[in-house]
PDB file of C-alpha atoms in Angstrom:
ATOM      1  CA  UNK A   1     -67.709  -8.910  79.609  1.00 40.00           C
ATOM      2  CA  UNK A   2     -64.681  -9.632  81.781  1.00 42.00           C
ATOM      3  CA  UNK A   3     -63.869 -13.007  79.223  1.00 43.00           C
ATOM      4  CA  UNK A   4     -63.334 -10.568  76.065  1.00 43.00           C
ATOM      5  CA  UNK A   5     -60.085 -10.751  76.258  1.00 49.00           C
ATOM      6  CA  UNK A   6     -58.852 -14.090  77.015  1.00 51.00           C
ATOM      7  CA  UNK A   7     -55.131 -13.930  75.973  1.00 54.00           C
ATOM      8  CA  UNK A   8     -52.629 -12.980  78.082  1.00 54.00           C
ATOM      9  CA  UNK A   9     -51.455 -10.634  75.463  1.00 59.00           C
ATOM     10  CA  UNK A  10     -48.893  -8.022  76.603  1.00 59.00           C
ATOM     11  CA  UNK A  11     -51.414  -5.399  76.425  1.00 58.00           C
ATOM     12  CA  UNK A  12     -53.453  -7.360  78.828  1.00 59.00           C
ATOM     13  CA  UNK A  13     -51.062  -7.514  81.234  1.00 62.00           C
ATOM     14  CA  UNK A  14     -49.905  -3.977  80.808  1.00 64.00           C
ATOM     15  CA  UNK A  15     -52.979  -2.821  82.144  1.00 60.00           C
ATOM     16  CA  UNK A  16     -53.703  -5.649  84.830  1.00 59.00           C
ATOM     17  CA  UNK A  17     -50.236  -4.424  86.392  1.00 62.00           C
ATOM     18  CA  UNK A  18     -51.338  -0.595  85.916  1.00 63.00           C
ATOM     19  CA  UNK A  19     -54.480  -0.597  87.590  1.00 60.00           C
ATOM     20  CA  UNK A  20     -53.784  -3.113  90.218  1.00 58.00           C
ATOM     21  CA  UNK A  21     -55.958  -6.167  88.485  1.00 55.00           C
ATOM     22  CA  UNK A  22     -58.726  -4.489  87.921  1.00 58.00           C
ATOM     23  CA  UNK A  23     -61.415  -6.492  86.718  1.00 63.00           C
ATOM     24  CA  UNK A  24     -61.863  -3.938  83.268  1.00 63.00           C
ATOM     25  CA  UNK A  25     -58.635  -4.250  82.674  1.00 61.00           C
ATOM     26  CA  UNK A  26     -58.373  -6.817  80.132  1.00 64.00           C
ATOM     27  CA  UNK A  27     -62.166  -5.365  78.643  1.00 69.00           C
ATOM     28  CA  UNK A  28     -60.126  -1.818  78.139  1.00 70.00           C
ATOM     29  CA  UNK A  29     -56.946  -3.925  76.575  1.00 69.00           C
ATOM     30  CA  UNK A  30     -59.229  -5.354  74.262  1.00 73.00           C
ATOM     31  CA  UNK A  31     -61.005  -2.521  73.165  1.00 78.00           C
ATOM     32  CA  UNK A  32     -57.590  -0.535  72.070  1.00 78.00           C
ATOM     33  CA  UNK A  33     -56.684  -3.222  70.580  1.00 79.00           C
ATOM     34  CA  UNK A  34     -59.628  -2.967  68.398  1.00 82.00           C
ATOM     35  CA  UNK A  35     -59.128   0.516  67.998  1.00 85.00           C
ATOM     36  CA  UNK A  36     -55.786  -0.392  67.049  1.00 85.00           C
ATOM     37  CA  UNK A  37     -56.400  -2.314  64.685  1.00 85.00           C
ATOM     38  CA  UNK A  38     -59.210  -0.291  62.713  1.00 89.00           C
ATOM     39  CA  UNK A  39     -56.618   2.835  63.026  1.00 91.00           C
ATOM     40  CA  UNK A  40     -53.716   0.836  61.599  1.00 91.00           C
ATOM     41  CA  UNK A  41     -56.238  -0.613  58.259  1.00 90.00           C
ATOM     42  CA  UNK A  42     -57.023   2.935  57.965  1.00 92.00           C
ATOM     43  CA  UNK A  43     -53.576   4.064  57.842  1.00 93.00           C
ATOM     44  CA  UNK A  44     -52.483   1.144  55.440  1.00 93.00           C
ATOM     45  CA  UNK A  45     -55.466   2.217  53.573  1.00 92.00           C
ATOM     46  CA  UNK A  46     -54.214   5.908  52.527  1.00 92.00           C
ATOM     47  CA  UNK A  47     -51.076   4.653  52.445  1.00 93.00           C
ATOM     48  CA  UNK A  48     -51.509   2.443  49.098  1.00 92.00           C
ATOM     49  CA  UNK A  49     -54.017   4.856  47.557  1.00 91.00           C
ATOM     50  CA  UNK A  50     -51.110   7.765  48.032  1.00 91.00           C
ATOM     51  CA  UNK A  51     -48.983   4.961  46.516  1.00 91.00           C
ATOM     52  CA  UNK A  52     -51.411   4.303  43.652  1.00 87.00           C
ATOM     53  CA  UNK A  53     -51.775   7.981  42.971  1.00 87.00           C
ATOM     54  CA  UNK A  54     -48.451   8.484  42.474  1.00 87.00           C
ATOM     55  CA  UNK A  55     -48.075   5.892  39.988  1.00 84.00           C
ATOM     56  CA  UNK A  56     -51.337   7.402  38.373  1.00 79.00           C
ATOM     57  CA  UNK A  57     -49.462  10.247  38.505  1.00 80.00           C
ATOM     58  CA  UNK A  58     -46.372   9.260  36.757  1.00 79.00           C
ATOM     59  CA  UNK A  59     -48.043   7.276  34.318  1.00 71.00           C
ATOM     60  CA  UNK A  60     -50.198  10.198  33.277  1.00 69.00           C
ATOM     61  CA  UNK A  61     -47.079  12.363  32.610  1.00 70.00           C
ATOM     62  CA  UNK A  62     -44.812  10.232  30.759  1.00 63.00           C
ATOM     63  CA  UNK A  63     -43.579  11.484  27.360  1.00 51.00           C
ATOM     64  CA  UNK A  64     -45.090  10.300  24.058  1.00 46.00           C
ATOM     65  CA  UNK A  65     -43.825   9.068  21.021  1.00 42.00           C
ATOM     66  CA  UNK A  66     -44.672  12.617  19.289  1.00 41.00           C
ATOM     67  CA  UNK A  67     -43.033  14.305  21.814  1.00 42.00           C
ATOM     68  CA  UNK A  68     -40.025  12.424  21.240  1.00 40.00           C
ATOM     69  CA  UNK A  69     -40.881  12.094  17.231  1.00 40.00           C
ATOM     70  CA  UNK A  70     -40.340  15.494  16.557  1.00 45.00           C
ATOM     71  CA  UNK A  71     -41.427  19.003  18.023  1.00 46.00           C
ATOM     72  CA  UNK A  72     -43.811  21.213  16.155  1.00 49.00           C
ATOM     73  CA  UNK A  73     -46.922  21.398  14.205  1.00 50.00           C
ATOM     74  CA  UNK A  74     -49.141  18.678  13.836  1.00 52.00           C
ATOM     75  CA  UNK A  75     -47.281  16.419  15.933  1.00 53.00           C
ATOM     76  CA  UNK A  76     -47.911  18.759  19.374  1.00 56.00           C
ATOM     77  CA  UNK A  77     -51.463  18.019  18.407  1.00 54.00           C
ATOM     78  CA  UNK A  78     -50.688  14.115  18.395  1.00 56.00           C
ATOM     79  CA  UNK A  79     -48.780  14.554  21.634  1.00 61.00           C
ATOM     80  CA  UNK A  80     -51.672  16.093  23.700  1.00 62.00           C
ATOM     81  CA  UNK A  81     -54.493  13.848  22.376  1.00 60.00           C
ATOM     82  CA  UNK A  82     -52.183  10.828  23.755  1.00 64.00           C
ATOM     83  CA  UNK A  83     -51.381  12.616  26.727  1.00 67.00           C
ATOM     84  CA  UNK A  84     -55.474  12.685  27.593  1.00 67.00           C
ATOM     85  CA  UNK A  85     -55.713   9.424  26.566  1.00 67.00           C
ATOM     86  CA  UNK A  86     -52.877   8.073  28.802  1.00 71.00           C
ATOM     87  CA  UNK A  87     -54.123  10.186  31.264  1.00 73.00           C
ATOM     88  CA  UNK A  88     -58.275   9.162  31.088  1.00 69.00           C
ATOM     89  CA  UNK A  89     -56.486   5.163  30.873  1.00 71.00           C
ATOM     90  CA  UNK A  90     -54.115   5.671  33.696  1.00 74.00           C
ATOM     91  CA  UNK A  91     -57.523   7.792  36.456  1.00 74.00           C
ATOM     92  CA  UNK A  92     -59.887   4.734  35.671  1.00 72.00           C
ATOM     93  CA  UNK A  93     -57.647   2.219  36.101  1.00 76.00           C
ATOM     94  CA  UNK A  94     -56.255   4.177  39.456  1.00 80.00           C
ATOM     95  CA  UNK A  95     -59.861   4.205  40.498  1.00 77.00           C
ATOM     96  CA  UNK A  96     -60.473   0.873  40.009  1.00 77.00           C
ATOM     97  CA  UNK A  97     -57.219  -0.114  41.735  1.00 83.00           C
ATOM     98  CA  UNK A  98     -58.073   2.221  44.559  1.00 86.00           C
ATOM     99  CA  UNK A  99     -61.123   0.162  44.904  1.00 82.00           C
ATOM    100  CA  UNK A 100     -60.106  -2.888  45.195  1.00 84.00           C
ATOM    101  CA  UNK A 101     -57.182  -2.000  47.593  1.00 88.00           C
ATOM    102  CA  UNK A 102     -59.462   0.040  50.114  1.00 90.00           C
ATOM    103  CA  UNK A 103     -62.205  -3.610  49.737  1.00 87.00           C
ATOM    104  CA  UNK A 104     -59.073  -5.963  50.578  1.00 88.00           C
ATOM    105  CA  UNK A 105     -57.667  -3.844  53.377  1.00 90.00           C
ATOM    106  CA  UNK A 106     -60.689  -3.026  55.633  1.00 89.00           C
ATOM    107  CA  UNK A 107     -61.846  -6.711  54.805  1.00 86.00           C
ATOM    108  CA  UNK A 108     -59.022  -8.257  56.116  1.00 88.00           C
ATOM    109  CA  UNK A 109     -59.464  -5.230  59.030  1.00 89.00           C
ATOM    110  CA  UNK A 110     -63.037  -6.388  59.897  1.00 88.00           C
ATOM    111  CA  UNK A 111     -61.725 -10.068  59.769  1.00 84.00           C
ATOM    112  CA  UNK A 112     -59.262  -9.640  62.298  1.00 84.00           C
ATOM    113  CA  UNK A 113     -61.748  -7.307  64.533  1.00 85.00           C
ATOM    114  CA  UNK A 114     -64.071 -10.033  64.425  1.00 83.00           C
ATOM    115  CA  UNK A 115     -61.592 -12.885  65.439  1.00 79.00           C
ATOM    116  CA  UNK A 116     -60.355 -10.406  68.630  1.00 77.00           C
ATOM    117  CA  UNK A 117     -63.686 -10.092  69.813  1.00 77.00           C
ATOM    118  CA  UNK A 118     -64.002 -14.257  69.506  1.00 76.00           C
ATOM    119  CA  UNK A 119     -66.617 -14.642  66.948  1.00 78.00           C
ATOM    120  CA  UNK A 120     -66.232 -17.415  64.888  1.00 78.00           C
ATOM    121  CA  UNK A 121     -64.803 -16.456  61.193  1.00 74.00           C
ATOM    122  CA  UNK A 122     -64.805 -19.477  60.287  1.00 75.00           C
ATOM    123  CA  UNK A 123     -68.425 -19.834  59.189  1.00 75.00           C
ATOM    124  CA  UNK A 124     -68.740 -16.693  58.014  1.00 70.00           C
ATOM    125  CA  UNK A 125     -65.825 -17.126  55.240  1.00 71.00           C
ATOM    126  CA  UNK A 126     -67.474 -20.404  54.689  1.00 77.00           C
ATOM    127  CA  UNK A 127     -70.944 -18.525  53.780  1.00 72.00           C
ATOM    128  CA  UNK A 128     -69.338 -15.979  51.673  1.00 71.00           C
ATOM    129  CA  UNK A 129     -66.850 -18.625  49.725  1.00 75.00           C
ATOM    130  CA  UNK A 130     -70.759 -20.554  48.682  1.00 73.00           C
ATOM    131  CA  UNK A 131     -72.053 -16.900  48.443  1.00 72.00           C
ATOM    132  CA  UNK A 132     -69.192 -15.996  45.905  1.00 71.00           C
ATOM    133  CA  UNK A 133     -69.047 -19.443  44.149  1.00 71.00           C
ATOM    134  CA  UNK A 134     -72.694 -18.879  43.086  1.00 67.00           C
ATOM    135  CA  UNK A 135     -72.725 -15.224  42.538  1.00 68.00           C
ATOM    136  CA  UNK A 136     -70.136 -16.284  39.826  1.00 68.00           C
ATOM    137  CA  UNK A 137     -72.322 -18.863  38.241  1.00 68.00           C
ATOM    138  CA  UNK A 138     -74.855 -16.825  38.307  1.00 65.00           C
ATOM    139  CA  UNK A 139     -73.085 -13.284  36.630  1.00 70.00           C
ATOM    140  CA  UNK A 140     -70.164 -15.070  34.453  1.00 77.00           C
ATOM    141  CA  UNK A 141     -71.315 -12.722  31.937  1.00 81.00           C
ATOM    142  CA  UNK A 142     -70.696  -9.786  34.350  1.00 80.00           C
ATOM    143  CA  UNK A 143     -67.325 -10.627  34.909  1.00 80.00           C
ATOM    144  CA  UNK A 144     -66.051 -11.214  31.708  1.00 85.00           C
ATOM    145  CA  UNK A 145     -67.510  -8.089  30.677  1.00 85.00           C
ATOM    146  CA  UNK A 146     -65.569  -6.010  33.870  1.00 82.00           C
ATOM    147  CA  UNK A 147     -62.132  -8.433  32.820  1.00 84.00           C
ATOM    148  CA  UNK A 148     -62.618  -7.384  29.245  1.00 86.00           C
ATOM    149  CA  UNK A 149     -62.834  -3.426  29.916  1.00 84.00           C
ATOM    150  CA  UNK A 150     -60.190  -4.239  32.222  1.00 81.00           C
ATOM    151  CA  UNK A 151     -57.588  -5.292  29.517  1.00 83.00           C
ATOM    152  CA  UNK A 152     -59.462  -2.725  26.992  1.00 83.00           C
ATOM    153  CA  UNK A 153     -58.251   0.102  29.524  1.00 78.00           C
ATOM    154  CA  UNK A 154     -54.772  -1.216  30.320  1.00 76.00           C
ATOM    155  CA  UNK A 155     -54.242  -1.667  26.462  1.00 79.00           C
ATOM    156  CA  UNK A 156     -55.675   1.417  25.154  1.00 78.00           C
ATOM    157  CA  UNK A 157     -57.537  -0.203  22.812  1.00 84.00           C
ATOM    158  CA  UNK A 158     -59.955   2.705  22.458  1.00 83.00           C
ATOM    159  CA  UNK A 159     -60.699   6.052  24.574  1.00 78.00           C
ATOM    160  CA  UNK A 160     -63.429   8.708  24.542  1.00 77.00           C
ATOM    161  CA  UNK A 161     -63.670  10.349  21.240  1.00 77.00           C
ATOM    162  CA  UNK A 162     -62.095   7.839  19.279  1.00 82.00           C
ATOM    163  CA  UNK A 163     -64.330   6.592  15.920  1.00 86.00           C
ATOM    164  CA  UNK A 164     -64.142   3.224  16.613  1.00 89.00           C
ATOM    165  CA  UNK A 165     -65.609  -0.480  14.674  1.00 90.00           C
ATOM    166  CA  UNK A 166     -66.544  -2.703  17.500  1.00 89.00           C
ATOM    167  CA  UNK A 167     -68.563  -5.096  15.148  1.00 85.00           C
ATOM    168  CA  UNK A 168     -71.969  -4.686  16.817  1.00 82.00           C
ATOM    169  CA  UNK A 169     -71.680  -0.505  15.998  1.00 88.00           C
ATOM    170  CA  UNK A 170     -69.826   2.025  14.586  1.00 89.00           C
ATOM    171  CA  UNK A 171     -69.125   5.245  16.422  1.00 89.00           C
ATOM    172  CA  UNK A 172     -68.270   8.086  18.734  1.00 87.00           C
ATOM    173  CA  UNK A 173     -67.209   6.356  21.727  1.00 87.00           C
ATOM    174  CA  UNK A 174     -68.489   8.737  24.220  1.00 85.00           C
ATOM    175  CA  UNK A 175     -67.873   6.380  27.526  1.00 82.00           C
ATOM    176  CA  UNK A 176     -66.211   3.775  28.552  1.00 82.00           C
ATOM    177  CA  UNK A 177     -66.657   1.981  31.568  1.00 80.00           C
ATOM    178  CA  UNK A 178     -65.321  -1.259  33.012  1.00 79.00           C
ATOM    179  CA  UNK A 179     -68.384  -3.373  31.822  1.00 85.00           C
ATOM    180  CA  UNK A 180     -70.174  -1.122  28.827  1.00 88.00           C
ATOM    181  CA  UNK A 181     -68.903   0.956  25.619  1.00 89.00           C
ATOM    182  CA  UNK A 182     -71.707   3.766  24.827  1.00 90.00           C
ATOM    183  CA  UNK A 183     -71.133   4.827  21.181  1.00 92.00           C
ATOM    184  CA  UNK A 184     -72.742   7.346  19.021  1.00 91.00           C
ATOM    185  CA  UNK A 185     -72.852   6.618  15.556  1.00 88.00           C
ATOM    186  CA  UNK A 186     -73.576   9.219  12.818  1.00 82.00           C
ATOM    187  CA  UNK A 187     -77.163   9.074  12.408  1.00 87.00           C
ATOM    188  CA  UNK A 188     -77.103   9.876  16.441  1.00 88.00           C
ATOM    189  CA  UNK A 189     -78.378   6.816  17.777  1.00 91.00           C
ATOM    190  CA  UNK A 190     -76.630   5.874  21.035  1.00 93.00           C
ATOM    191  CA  UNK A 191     -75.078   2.336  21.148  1.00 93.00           C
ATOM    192  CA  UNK A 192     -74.444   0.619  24.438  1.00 93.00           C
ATOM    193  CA  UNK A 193     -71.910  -2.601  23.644  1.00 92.00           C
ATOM    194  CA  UNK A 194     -71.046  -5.036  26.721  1.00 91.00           C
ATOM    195  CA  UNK A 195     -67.305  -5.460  26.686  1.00 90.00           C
ATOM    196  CA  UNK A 196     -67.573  -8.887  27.122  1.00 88.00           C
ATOM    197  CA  UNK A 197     -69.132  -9.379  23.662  1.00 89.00           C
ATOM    198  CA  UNK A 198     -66.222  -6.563  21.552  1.00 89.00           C
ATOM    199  CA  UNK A 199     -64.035  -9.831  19.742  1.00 88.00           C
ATOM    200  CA  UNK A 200     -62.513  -7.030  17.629  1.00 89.00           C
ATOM    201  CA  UNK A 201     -61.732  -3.290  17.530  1.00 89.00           C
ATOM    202  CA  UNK A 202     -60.950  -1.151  14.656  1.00 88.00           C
ATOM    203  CA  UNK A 203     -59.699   2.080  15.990  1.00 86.00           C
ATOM    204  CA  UNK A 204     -59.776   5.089  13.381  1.00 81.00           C
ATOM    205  CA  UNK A 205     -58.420   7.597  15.740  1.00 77.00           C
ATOM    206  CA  UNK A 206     -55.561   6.101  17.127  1.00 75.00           C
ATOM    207  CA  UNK A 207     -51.774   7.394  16.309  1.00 74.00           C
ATOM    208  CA  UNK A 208     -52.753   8.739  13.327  1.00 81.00           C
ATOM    209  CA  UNK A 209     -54.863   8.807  10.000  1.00 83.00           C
ATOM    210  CA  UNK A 210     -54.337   8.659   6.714  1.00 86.00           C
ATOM    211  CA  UNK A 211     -56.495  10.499   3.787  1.00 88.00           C
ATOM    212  CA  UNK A 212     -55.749   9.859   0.115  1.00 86.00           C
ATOM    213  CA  UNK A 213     -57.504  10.576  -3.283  1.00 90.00           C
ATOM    214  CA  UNK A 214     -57.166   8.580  -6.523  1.00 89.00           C
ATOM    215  CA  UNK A 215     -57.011  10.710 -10.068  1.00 90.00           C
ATOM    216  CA  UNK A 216     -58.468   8.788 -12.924  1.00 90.00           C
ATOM    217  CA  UNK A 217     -57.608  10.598 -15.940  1.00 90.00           C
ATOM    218  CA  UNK A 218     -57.752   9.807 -19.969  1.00 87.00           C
ATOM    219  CA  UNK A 219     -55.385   6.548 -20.841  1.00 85.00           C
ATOM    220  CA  UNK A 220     -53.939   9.300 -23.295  1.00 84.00           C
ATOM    221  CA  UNK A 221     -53.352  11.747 -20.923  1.00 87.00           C
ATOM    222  CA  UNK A 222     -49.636  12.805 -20.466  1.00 88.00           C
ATOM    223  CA  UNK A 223     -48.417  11.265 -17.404  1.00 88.00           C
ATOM    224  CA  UNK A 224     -45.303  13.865 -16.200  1.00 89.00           C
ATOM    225  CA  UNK A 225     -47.904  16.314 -16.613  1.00 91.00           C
ATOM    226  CA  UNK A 226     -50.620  14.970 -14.028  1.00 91.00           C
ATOM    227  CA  UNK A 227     -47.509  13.750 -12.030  1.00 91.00           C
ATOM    228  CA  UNK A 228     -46.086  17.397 -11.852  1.00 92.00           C
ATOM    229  CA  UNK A 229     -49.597  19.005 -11.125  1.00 93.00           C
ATOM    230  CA  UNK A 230     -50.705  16.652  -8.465  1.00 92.00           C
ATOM    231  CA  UNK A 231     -47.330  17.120  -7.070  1.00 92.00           C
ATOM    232  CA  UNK A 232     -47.629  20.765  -7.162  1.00 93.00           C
ATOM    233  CA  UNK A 233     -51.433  20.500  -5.848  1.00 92.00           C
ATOM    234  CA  UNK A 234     -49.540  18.492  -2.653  1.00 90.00           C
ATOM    235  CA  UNK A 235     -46.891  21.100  -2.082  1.00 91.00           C
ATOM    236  CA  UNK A 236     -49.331  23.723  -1.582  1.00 91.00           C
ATOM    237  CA  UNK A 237     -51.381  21.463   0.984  1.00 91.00           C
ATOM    238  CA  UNK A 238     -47.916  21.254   2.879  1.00 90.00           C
ATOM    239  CA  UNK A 239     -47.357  24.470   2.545  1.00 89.00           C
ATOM    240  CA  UNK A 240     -50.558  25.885   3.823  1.00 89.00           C
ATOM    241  CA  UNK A 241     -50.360  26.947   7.877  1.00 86.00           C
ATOM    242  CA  UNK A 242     -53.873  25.993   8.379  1.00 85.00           C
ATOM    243  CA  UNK A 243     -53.431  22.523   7.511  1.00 86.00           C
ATOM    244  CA  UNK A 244     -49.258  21.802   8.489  1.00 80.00           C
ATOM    245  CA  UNK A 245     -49.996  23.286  11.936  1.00 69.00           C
ATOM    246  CA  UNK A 246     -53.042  21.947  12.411  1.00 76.00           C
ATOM    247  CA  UNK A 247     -53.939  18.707  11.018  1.00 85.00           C
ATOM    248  CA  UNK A 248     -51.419  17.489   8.584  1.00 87.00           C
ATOM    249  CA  UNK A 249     -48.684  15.221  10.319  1.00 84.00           C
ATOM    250  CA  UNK A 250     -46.108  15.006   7.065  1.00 85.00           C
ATOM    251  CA  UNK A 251     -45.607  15.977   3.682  1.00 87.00           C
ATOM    252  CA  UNK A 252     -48.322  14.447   1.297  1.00 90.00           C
ATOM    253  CA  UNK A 253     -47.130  11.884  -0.906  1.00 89.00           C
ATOM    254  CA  UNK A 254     -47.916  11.244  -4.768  1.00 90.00           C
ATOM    255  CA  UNK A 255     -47.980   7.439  -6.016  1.00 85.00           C
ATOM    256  CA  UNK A 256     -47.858   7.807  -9.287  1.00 79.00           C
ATOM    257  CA  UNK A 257     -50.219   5.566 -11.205  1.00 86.00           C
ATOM    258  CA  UNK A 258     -51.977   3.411  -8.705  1.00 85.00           C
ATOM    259  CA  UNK A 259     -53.780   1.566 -11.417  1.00 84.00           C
ATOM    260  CA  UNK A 260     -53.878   1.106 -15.220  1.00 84.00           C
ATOM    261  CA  UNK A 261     -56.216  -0.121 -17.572  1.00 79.00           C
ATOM    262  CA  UNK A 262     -57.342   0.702 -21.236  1.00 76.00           C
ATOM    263  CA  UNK A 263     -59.209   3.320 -20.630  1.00 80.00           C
ATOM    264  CA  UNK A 264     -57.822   5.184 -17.926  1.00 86.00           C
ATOM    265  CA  UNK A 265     -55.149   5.765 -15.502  1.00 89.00           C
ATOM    266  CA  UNK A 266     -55.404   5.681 -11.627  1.00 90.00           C
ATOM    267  CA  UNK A 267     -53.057   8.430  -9.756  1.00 91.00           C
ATOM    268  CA  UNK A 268     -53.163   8.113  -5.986  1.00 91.00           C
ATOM    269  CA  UNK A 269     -51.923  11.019  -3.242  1.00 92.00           C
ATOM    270  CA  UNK A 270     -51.904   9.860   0.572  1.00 91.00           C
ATOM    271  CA  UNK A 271     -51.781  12.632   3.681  1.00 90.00           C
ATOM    272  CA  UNK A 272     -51.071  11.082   6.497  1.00 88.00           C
ATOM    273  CA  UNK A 273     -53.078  13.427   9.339  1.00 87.00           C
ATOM    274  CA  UNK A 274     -54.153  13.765  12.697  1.00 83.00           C
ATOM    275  CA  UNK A 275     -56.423  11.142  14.108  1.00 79.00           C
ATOM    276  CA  UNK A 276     -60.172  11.418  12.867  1.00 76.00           C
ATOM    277  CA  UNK A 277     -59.227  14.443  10.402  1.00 83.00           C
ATOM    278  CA  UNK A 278     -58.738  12.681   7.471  1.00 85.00           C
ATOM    279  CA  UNK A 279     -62.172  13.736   5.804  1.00 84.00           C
ATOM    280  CA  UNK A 280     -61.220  17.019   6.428  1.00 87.00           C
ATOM    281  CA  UNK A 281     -58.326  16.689   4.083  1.00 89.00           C
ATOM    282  CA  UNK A 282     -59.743  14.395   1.554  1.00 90.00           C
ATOM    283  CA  UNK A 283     -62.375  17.406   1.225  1.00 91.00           C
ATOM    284  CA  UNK A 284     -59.945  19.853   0.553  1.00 91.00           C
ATOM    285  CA  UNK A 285     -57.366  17.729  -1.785  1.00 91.00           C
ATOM    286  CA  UNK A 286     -60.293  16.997  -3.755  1.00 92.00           C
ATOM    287  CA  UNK A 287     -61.470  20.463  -4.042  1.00 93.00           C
ATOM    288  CA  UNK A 288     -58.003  21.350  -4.725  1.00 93.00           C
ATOM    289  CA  UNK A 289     -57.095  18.786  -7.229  1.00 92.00           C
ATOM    290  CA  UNK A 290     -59.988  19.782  -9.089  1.00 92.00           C
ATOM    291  CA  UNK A 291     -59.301  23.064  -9.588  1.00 93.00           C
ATOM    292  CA  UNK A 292     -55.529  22.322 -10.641  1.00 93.00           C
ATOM    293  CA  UNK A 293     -56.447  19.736 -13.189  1.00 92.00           C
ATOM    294  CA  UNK A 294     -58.993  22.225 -14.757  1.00 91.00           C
ATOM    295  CA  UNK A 295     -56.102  24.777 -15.041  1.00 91.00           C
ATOM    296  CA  UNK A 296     -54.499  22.154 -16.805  1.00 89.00           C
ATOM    297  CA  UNK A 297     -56.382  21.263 -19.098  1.00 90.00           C
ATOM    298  CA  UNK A 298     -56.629  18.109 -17.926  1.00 88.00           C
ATOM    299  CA  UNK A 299     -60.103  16.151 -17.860  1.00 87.00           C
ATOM    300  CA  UNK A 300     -60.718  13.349 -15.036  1.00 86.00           C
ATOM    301  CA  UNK A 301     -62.584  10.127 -16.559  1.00 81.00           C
ATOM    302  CA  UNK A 302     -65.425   8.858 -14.430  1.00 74.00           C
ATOM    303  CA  UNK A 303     -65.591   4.905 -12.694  1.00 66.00           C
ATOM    304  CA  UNK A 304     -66.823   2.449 -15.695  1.00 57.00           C
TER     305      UNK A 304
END
């Protein structure tokens, strides 16, 4: 047990001259330096996940665009569904980091245990490098699907709750992991998509939505006069607290004739909305819109 320690490190000697060359000296030097040297990876360890959360932290908190847009409103309601969004992105990937840091450090800790206590390392990193090498022939799939939710998470491409298109499925994203997307779409049928096979995302509940309603009305019918009450019919919308506050993000805008033909004319109005809401208020412009133009007089003509 005596040859454990080897080197004539200053530790080593510290003790030999301490306790008179005793024969356990160099055994005791090498066993603090051991329990050096797991304290110290243990230390470094906290360290950099304090760091990490910090930077979790930080990134979590940031201001948003709506904060910054303007105040009020809608727009508060934009700020705090980015704020959970930045803040679900910025835990995982925190997580993941925290992961991989504390896997690195104590790694490199057993290593250097190992090599103190003169076992070869050699061989060993040898056997894992052929161990890793055909682990990743064996699951390339794997890890393009954990590189693609990587990049999907540090690009916010889509978050929990978002009504997303990912190709294979369209729906609910309820989870989102670093190798699988579960989606529920609106029959209630649970989708799970590997990230590694999403080529393209359409996000519907990102930033913002947009509703809008097209008017086809009688190629006769007096144009100021649909213009004025669709106008009107949008005015009220804006006006309304329970949709301004709430859902809609600006005032609702009227096109004018979106298309013409010879037997009827095509009025558009847009709302741009909260994300995911615009149903909501294509449900109540129409209802809306209806009972205006029947006030007016005014008849809507049906798709050819």
């Amino acid at each position: 047990m005596a040859t454990i320690c080897q080197d004539d490190t200053l530790l080593c000697s510290t003790f030999a001259n301490l306790f008179n060359g005793a024969t356990w000296a160099p055994i005791a030097a090498s066993a603090i330096t051991i329990l050096l040297i797991v304290v110290f990876g243990f230390v470094i360890r906290n360290i950099v996940h304090r760091l990490i959360t910090k930077v979790v932290n930080r990134a979590a908190n940031t201001g948003s665009i709506a904060t910054r847009w303007r105040k009020g409103g809608a727009t508060e309601g934009i700020d705090a569904l980015l704020h959970e969004r930045r803040k679900q992105r910025a835990e995982t990937m925190g997580s993941v980091l925290r992961h991989v840091a504390t896997i690195v450090i104590l790694g490199t800790t057993v290593l250097t245990v190992l090599d103190r206590l003169t076992i070869p390392i050699a061989p060993l990193l040898t056997s894992v490098g052929i161990l890793g090498v055909a682990v990743g022939f064996g699951a390339q799939e794997l890890v393009k699907d954990f590189i693609a939710g990587m990049f999907m998470l540090m690009e916010d491409q889509y978050g929990v709750g978002d009504v997303v298109d990912v190709g294979a499925a369209i729906g609910t994203v309820e989870a989102v992991t670093l190798r699988v997307t579960r989606l529920r779409d609106s029959d209630g049928r649970v989708w799970y998509v590997r990230n590694g096979t999403i080529t393209r995302v359409g996000n519907e509940s990102q930033g913002w939505s947009r509703a809008y309603l097209d008017v086809p009305v009688g190629y006769a019918t007096d144009i100021a006069a649909v213009r004025d009450t669709l106008a009107k019919v949008a005015d009220e919308l804006w006006d309304d607290p329970e949709f301004r506050q709430t859902v809609i993000v600006e005032r609702p805008d009227v096109f004018g004739v979106e298309q013409l033909s010879d037997s009827r004319l095509v009025f558009r109005i847009s709302v741009k909305t909260l994300p995911a809401k615009q149903a909501e208020v294509a449900r109540e412009l129409r209802y809306r819109v209806k009972l205006a133009l029947d006030s007016a007089g005014i008849a809507m003509v049906p798709n050819a």
